[in-house]
């Protein structure tokens, strides 16, 4: 919590100390807002994905935290490089199948629409075998980079 001081009632030493805290608090707020945006974007991407599956009568999908972290790291790497590419889809213990969609566009909704209009991407989204997903979303350079990492946990 930041406390504001009126200059006429607080000695100069305390004013300087209070002002020294402000930049640190500002950094914490910015970092917190970035984290909140990432979580919100991932949440929005999950909602859109689940809606597409529900409209096509495919069972709901569960967000997998480990896959989410992996997908987020991949989205960040693609955004940094400004290049779209797939990751290695090695099966983890307990996984029977894996699939991945990667894309970028002006918004999460636009990317999902492009996925749904592409037969191989659409197959991943509507594959009822996939019961877990990790989502990565990064906003960079006027683009939204999206990674959907699907898995069948057996």
Coordinates of C-alpha atoms in Angstrom, one line a residue:
X1 CA 0.0 0.0 0.0
X2 CA 1.3 3.4 -1.0
X3 CA 0.8 6.3 1.4
X4 CA 0.7 9.8 0.1
X5 CA 2.1 12.6 2.2
X6 CA 1.2 16.3 2.2
X7 CA 4.4 18.3 1.8
X8 CA 3.5 20.8 4.4
X9 CA 3.2 18.3 7.3
X10 CA 5.9 15.7 6.6
X11 CA 9.6 16.3 7.1
X12 CA 11.7 16.3 3.9
X13 CA 13.5 13.0 5.0
X14 CA 10.2 11.1 5.2
X15 CA 9.0 12.6 1.9
X16 CA 12.2 11.3 0.1
X17 CA 11.8 7.9 1.7
X18 CA 8.1 7.7 0.6
X19 CA 9.0 8.8 -2.9
X20 CA 11.8 6.1 -3.1
X21 CA 9.1 3.4 -2.6
X22 CA 7.0 4.7 -5.5
X23 CA 9.2 3.4 -8.4
X24 CA 9.3 0.0 -6.8
X25 CA 5.6 -0.1 -6.4
X26 CA 5.1 1.0 -10.0
X27 CA 7.3 -1.9 -11.2
X28 CA 5.3 -4.3 -9.1
X29 CA 2.0 -3.0 -10.6
X30 CA 3.3 -3.3 -14.2
X31 CA 4.5 -6.9 -13.6
X32 CA 1.2 -7.7 -12.0
X33 CA -0.7 -6.3 -14.9
X34 CA 1.3 -8.2 -17.4
X35 CA 0.7 -11.5 -15.5
X36 CA -3.0 -10.6 -15.2
X37 CA -3.2 -10.0 -19.0
X38 CA -1.5 -13.3 -19.8
X39 CA -4.0 -15.1 -17.5
X40 CA -6.9 -13.2 -19.0
X41 CA -5.8 -13.9 -22.6
X42 CA -5.4 -17.6 -21.8
X43 CA -8.8 -17.7 -20.1
X44 CA -10.4 -16.0 -23.2
X45 CA -8.6 -18.5 -25.5
X46 CA -9.9 -21.4 -23.4
X47 CA -13.5 -20.0 -23.5
X48 CA -13.4 -19.6 -27.3
X49 CA -11.9 -23.1 -27.7
X50 CA -14.5 -24.7 -25.4
X51 CA -17.3 -22.8 -27.3
X52 CA -16.1 -24.3 -30.6
X53 CA -16.0 -27.7 -29.2
X54 CA -19.5 -27.3 -27.6
X55 CA -21.0 -26.0 -30.8
X56 CA -19.8 -29.2 -32.5
X57 CA -20.9 -31.4 -29.7
X58 CA -17.4 -32.4 -28.6
X59 CA -16.8 -33.0 -24.9
X60 CA -15.3 -30.2 -22.9
X61 CA -11.5 -30.0 -22.5
X62 CA -9.5 -29.4 -19.3
X63 CA -6.8 -26.9 -18.9
X64 CA -3.5 -28.6 -18.1
X65 CA -1.1 -26.4 -16.1
X66 CA 2.0 -28.1 -17.3
X67 CA 0.9 -27.9 -20.9
X68 CA -0.2 -24.3 -20.4
X69 CA 3.4 -23.4 -19.3
X70 CA 4.9 -25.2 -22.2
X71 CA 2.5 -23.5 -24.7
X72 CA 3.1 -20.1 -23.2
X73 CA 6.9 -20.5 -23.5
X74 CA 6.5 -21.6 -27.1
X75 CA 4.2 -18.6 -27.9
X76 CA 6.8 -16.3 -26.3
X77 CA 9.6 -17.8 -28.3
X78 CA 7.7 -17.4 -31.6
X79 CA 6.8 -13.8 -30.8
X80 CA 10.5 -13.0 -29.9
X81 CA 11.6 -14.5 -33.2
X82 CA 8.7 -13.2 -35.2
X83 CA 8.3 -16.6 -36.7
X84 CA 5.7 -19.3 -36.7
X85 CA 6.8 -22.9 -36.1
X86 CA 5.7 -26.1 -34.3
X87 CA 7.4 -27.5 -31.2
X88 CA 8.6 -31.0 -30.7
X89 CA 5.6 -33.1 -29.7
X90 CA 7.2 -35.6 -27.5
X91 CA 4.7 -37.7 -25.4
X92 CA 5.1 -37.2 -21.7
X93 CA 4.5 -40.1 -19.3
X94 CA 0.7 -40.7 -19.1
X95 CA 0.0 -39.2 -22.6
X96 CA -1.3 -41.3 -25.4
X97 CA -1.6 -38.6 -28.1
X98 CA -0.6 -35.0 -28.7
X99 CA -1.4 -32.3 -31.2
X100 CA -0.6 -28.6 -31.6
X101 CA -2.0 -25.5 -33.3
X102 CA 0.1 -22.4 -33.7
X103 CA -0.9 -19.2 -35.2
X104 CA -1.0 -15.4 -35.0
X105 CA -3.4 -12.7 -36.0
X106 CA -5.0 -9.5 -34.8
X107 CA -7.0 -11.1 -31.9
X108 CA -7.5 -14.4 -30.2
X109 CA -10.9 -14.7 -31.8
X110 CA -9.4 -14.1 -35.3
X111 CA -6.7 -16.8 -34.7
X112 CA -9.4 -19.3 -33.5
X113 CA -11.5 -18.5 -36.6
X114 CA -8.5 -19.2 -38.8
X115 CA -7.9 -22.4 -37.0
X116 CA -11.5 -23.5 -37.5
X117 CA -11.3 -22.7 -41.2
X118 CA -8.2 -24.8 -41.7
X119 CA -9.0 -28.6 -41.8
X120 CA -5.9 -29.9 -39.9
X121 CA -6.2 -27.2 -37.2
X122 CA -10.0 -27.8 -37.0
X123 CA -9.4 -31.6 -36.6
X124 CA -7.2 -30.9 -33.5
X125 CA -9.8 -28.6 -32.0
X126 CA -12.7 -31.0 -32.6
X127 CA -10.8 -34.2 -31.8
X128 CA -12.8 -35.8 -28.9
X129 CA -9.8 -37.9 -28.0
X130 CA -8.0 -34.8 -26.7
X131 CA -9.1 -34.2 -23.1
X132 CA -6.4 -31.7 -22.0
X133 CA -5.0 -28.5 -23.4
X134 CA -2.4 -26.0 -22.7
X135 CA -2.8 -22.5 -24.1
X136 CA -0.1 -19.9 -24.7
X137 CA -1.0 -16.3 -25.7
X138 CA 1.4 -13.4 -26.3
X139 CA 0.7 -9.9 -27.6
X140 CA 3.7 -8.5 -29.5
X141 CA 4.3 -6.2 -32.4
X142 CA 0.6 -5.7 -33.0
X143 CA 0.0 -9.4 -33.2
X144 CA -1.5 -12.0 -30.9
X145 CA 0.5 -15.3 -31.0
X146 CA -1.5 -18.3 -29.9
X147 CA -0.4 -21.9 -29.1
X148 CA -2.9 -24.7 -28.4
X149 CA -1.2 -27.8 -27.1
X150 CA -3.6 -30.7 -27.0
X151 CA -3.1 -34.1 -25.3
X152 CA -4.9 -37.3 -24.6
X153 CA -4.1 -38.3 -21.0
X154 CA -4.4 -42.1 -20.7

